[in-house]
Amino acid sequence: MKKVYLQTFGCQMNEADSQEMMLTLAAKGCTQTDILEEADIVLVNTCTIREHAEHKALSYLGRLAKWKAKKDDRKIIFAGCAAQRLGQKIKKKFPHTDIINGAKNIDNFASVIESQNLFDFEDKTNPTLENKSPIALVNIMRGCSCKCSYCIVPYVRGEAYSLDPKNILAQVQSALEKGASEIVLLGQTVNAYSYKGFSFSKLLREICAFDKLARLRYLSPHPMFINEEFLNTLKDCPKIARHIHLPIQSGSTRILADMKRNYTREELLAKLKALREIGIEVSTDIIVGYPKETEKDFEDTLTLCQKAQFSAAYCFKFSPRKGTPAALLKELDQEILEKRLDILLNEIKKSSKAAYARQAGTTQQVLFEKPTNGRTSNNFWVRTKKKYPVGAVVDLQIKESKDTILLA
Ligand code: SAH
Ligand code: SF4
Ligand code: F3S
């Protein structure tokens, strides 16, 4: 029996793809190990969203040369978004790589490993993965057709398409029967989901109807696709998390237009207000130092953040990705990027701290991911003195907030 060590970089879609590839390997009789030295195969699933992410994946691959040389018959599979972008070129610089399986090719992984005669695998029926998490990730869309000016994803993941709701619902049911408490629906523009007239909102409603489901999340929604039908679904279905991770990228209409985001600052503010009115906490992604970003544009982002009071935000310095339109624009000085990032992070720290503080004294539904750590429906971390079973869902009174943790 071959043992596989898995290393995943990047977003939750990559986590889901990793699980899919691990299931394929399990069907070939492989088991997973957490100890690199015990492994026969290393599966590296990679990200290329920013230069730094790709760099990380490649330096990890570089370090694996030593591991591979220690024993005969060790194999390395390099998969995901960086693998898709760089393709077979990788083998020139890293000849110890055995298989390259790009992000567009996850569905075909089984035929790739078969055709490459990696090992004599033993086929296994009904393979399962050991899953200690109470959270199940379910892909509902693949690819992205948005072509935001700075983004590499559409190039490495291809055009968007929605998966059949019948298969999605079957996957959800099976995860719940195996003990999951929370389902996370995944897609790059997850709320653009549409399958022959079957909308994202309809999918949310059907999933909420499962008795065993405690909580439903989705990642990443795009502001452009937030509509009345979706807002009504949030109002009607309390199992849908009272939190949305809604990447805004910028608060300046001029920059948003250049990024091809398809919404203005005003539209964004109106949507954020509508979400707040339903009691939804919002976190976001922001890019600082987009090539055409002036001081005034950056100010617009800051004032939007002050109004929106995000509970958290991932803030990224613009990173040019070859092949995207924004990579052709003249970059701003790194010093400007550093300075703006600093100011923005400071602002976010304040709103995040305030968001945690607002929870003190409230009662929150906590879903335990570890015996003394869980998350509220509106996505705050909670720590308890008492131990709970992983996956338990309990209403708890929040005693106090400490920076970015709630105590209950
Ligand atoms: N599909 C999601 C985001 C996927 S990428 C969406 O549309 O919102 C995750 C985040 O990486 C993005 O939200 C963006 O903030 C950041 N990002 C993407 N490309 C980038 C680049 N070239 N430079 C810096 N940050 C980038
Ligand atoms: Fe990238 Fe834009 Fe697609 Fe998100 S919506 S993955 S930022 S192109
Ligand atoms: Fe990275 Fe690919 Fe996700 S580039 S962010 S792993 S879609």
PDB file of N, CA and C in Angstrom, residues 75-114:
ATOM      1  N   LYS A  75       7.872   9.322  -5.476  1.00  0.00           N
ATOM      2  CA  LYS A  75       7.303  10.069  -6.608  1.00  0.00           C
ATOM      3  C   LYS A  75       6.729  11.415  -6.153  1.00  0.00           C
ATOM      4  N   ILE A  76       6.786  12.394  -7.069  1.00  0.00           N
ATOM      5  CA  ILE A  76       6.254  13.733  -6.757  1.00  0.00           C
ATOM      6  C   ILE A  76       5.221  14.137  -7.803  1.00  0.00           C
ATOM      7  N   ILE A  77       4.049  14.524  -7.319  1.00  0.00           N
ATOM      8  CA  ILE A  77       2.998  15.030  -8.209  1.00  0.00           C
ATOM      9  C   ILE A  77       2.825  16.516  -7.919  1.00  0.00           C
ATOM     10  N   PHE A  78       2.985  17.334  -8.950  1.00  0.00           N
ATOM     11  CA  PHE A  78       2.874  18.786  -8.803  1.00  0.00           C
ATOM     12  C   PHE A  78       1.572  19.203  -9.491  1.00  0.00           C
ATOM     13  N   ALA A  79       0.615  19.707  -8.712  1.00  0.00           N
ATOM     14  CA  ALA A  79      -0.726  19.939  -9.263  1.00  0.00           C
ATOM     15  C   ALA A  79      -1.191  21.371  -8.998  1.00  0.00           C
ATOM     16  N   GLY A  80      -2.337  21.727  -9.562  1.00  0.00           N
ATOM     17  CA  GLY A  80      -3.001  22.983  -9.222  1.00  0.00           C
ATOM     18  C   GLY A  80      -2.684  24.150 -10.148  1.00  0.00           C
ATOM     19  N   CYS A  81      -2.853  25.359  -9.603  1.00  0.00           N
ATOM     20  CA  CYS A  81      -2.846  26.573 -10.434  1.00  0.00           C
ATOM     21  C   CYS A  81      -1.455  26.934 -10.946  1.00  0.00           C
ATOM     22  N   ALA A  82      -0.415  26.820 -10.093  1.00  0.00           N
ATOM     23  CA  ALA A  82       0.942  27.121 -10.584  1.00  0.00           C
ATOM     24  C   ALA A  82       1.352  26.061 -11.598  1.00  0.00           C
ATOM     25  N   ALA A  83       0.935  24.809 -11.368  1.00  0.00           N
ATOM     26  CA  ALA A  83       1.245  23.728 -12.307  1.00  0.00           C
ATOM     27  C   ALA A  83       0.582  24.006 -13.656  1.00  0.00           C
ATOM     28  N   GLN A  84      -0.628  24.544 -13.607  1.00  0.00           N
ATOM     29  CA  GLN A  84      -1.344  24.866 -14.849  1.00  0.00           C
ATOM     30  C   GLN A  84      -0.632  25.998 -15.586  1.00  0.00           C
ATOM     31  N   ARG A  85      -0.193  27.016 -14.862  1.00  0.00           N
ATOM     32  CA  ARG A  85       0.434  28.176 -15.497  1.00  0.00           C
ATOM     33  C   ARG A  85       1.776  27.808 -16.123  1.00  0.00           C
ATOM     34  N   LEU A  86       2.553  26.999 -15.428  1.00  0.00           N
ATOM     35  CA  LEU A  86       3.919  26.731 -15.887  1.00  0.00           C
ATOM     36  C   LEU A  86       4.030  25.481 -16.753  1.00  0.00           C
ATOM     37  N   GLY A  87       3.139  24.543 -16.575  1.00  0.00           N
ATOM     38  CA  GLY A  87       3.104  23.327 -17.403  1.00  0.00           C
ATOM     39  C   GLY A  87       4.389  22.520 -17.347  1.00  0.00           C
ATOM     40  N   GLN A  88       4.723  21.887 -18.465  1.00  0.00           N
ATOM     41  CA  GLN A  88       5.863  20.958 -18.500  1.00  0.00           C
ATOM     42  C   GLN A  88       7.204  21.671 -18.297  1.00  0.00           C
ATOM     43  N   LYS A  89       7.191  23.024 -18.439  1.00  0.00           N
ATOM     44  CA  LYS A  89       8.420  23.807 -18.203  1.00  0.00           C
ATOM     45  C   LYS A  89       9.028  23.482 -16.834  1.00  0.00           C
ATOM     46  N   ILE A  90       8.142  23.127 -15.898  1.00  0.00           N
ATOM     47  CA  ILE A  90       8.591  22.859 -14.526  1.00  0.00           C
ATOM     48  C   ILE A  90       9.663  21.778 -14.501  1.00  0.00           C
ATOM     49  N   LYS A  91       9.495  20.782 -15.391  1.00  0.00           N
ATOM     50  CA  LYS A  91      10.405  19.630 -15.358  1.00  0.00           C
ATOM     51  C   LYS A  91      11.832  20.015 -15.731  1.00  0.00           C
ATOM     52  N   LYS A  92      11.979  21.116 -16.495  1.00  0.00           N
ATOM     53  CA  LYS A  92      13.328  21.565 -16.865  1.00  0.00           C
ATOM     54  C   LYS A  92      14.097  21.977 -15.625  1.00  0.00           C
ATOM     55  N   LYS A  93      13.450  22.814 -14.811  1.00  0.00           N
ATOM     56  CA  LYS A  93      14.143  23.313 -13.628  1.00  0.00           C
ATOM     57  C   LYS A  93      14.091  22.318 -12.467  1.00  0.00           C
ATOM     58  N   PHE A  94      13.047  21.508 -12.445  1.00  0.00           N
ATOM     59  CA  PHE A  94      12.861  20.548 -11.343  1.00  0.00           C
ATOM     60  C   PHE A  94      12.666  19.155 -11.934  1.00  0.00           C
ATOM     61  N   PRO A  95      13.744  18.546 -12.449  1.00  0.00           N
ATOM     62  CA  PRO A  95      13.593  17.259 -13.148  1.00  0.00           C
ATOM     63  C   PRO A  95      13.121  16.128 -12.237  1.00  0.00           C
ATOM     64  N   HIS A  96      13.136  16.368 -10.928  1.00  0.00           N
ATOM     65  CA  HIS A  96      12.657  15.319 -10.017  1.00  0.00           C
ATOM     66  C   HIS A  96      11.134  15.252  -9.933  1.00  0.00           C
ATOM     67  N   THR A  97      10.433  16.110 -10.689  1.00  0.00           N
ATOM     68  CA  THR A  97       8.961  16.079 -10.694  1.00  0.00           C
ATOM     69  C   THR A  97       8.488  14.940 -11.603  1.00  0.00           C
ATOM     70  N   ASP A  98       7.582  14.094 -11.109  1.00  0.00           N
ATOM     71  CA  ASP A  98       7.123  12.967 -11.927  1.00  0.00           C
ATOM     72  C   ASP A  98       5.895  13.299 -12.747  1.00  0.00           C
ATOM     73  N   ILE A  99       4.903  13.940 -12.088  1.00  0.00           N
ATOM     74  CA  ILE A  99       3.650  14.214 -12.792  1.00  0.00           C
ATOM     75  C   ILE A  99       3.258  15.657 -12.570  1.00  0.00           C
ATOM     76  N   ILE A 100       2.790  16.311 -13.662  1.00  0.00           N
ATOM     77  CA  ILE A 100       2.271  17.673 -13.543  1.00  0.00           C
ATOM     78  C   ILE A 100       0.790  17.610 -13.893  1.00  0.00           C
ATOM     79  N   ASN A 101      -0.043  18.058 -12.980  1.00  0.00           N
ATOM     80  CA  ASN A 101      -1.490  17.992 -13.215  1.00  0.00           C
ATOM     81  C   ASN A 101      -2.116  19.356 -12.906  1.00  0.00           C
ATOM     82  N   GLY A 102      -2.333  20.151 -13.950  1.00  0.00           N
ATOM     83  CA  GLY A 102      -2.831  21.519 -13.793  1.00  0.00           C
ATOM     84  C   GLY A 102      -4.253  21.577 -13.248  1.00  0.00           C
ATOM     85  N   ALA A 103      -4.631  22.769 -12.770  1.00  0.00           N
ATOM     86  CA  ALA A 103      -5.936  22.964 -12.126  1.00  0.00           C
ATOM     87  C   ALA A 103      -7.116  22.684 -13.058  1.00  0.00           C
ATOM     88  N   LYS A 104      -6.881  22.781 -14.383  1.00  0.00           N
ATOM     89  CA  LYS A 104      -7.993  22.508 -15.307  1.00  0.00           C
ATOM     90  C   LYS A 104      -8.209  21.005 -15.459  1.00  0.00           C
ATOM     91  N   ASN A 105      -7.297  20.215 -14.913  1.00  0.00           N
ATOM     92  CA  ASN A 105      -7.284  18.784 -15.203  1.00  0.00           C
ATOM     93  C   ASN A 105      -7.596  17.907 -13.982  1.00  0.00           C
ATOM     94  N   ILE A 106      -8.203  18.497 -12.956  1.00  0.00           N
ATOM     95  CA  ILE A 106      -8.456  17.728 -11.724  1.00  0.00           C
ATOM     96  C   ILE A 106      -9.394  16.541 -12.017  1.00  0.00           C
ATOM     97  N   ASP A 107     -10.409  16.804 -12.869  1.00  0.00           N
ATOM     98  CA  ASP A 107     -11.366  15.736 -13.201  1.00  0.00           C
ATOM     99  C   ASP A 107     -10.692  14.535 -13.857  1.00  0.00           C
ATOM    100  N   ASN A 108      -9.577  14.793 -14.551  1.00  0.00           N
ATOM    101  CA  ASN A 108      -8.905  13.718 -15.299  1.00  0.00           C
ATOM    102  C   ASN A 108      -7.745  13.096 -14.543  1.00  0.00           C
ATOM    103  N   PHE A 109      -7.625  13.406 -13.280  1.00  0.00           N
ATOM    104  CA  PHE A 109      -6.459  12.976 -12.507  1.00  0.00           C
ATOM    105  C   PHE A 109      -6.271  11.453 -12.558  1.00  0.00           C
ATOM    106  N   ALA A 110      -7.393  10.722 -12.486  1.00  0.00           N
ATOM    107  CA  ALA A 110      -7.297   9.249 -12.485  1.00  0.00           C
ATOM    108  C   ALA A 110      -6.598   8.772 -13.757  1.00  0.00           C
ATOM    109  N   SER A 111      -7.006   9.315 -14.920  1.00  0.00           N
ATOM    110  CA  SER A 111      -6.388   8.823 -16.163  1.00  0.00           C
ATOM    111  C   SER A 111      -4.932   9.284 -16.268  1.00  0.00           C
ATOM    112  N   VAL A 112      -4.618  10.431 -15.665  1.00  0.00           N
ATOM    113  CA  VAL A 112      -3.225  10.899 -15.693  1.00  0.00           C
ATOM    114  C   VAL A 112      -2.333   9.925 -14.917  1.00  0.00           C
ATOM    115  N   ILE A 113      -2.745   9.553 -13.713  1.00  0.00           N
ATOM    116  CA  ILE A 113      -1.850   8.656 -12.952  1.00  0.00           C
ATOM    117  C   ILE A 113      -1.813   7.259 -13.571  1.00  0.00           C
ATOM    118  N   GLU A 114      -2.912   6.853 -14.187  1.00  0.00           N
ATOM    119  CA  GLU A 114      -2.887   5.536 -14.853  1.00  0.00           C
ATOM    120  C   GLU A 114      -1.913   5.543 -16.020  1.00  0.00           C
TER     121      GLU A 114
END
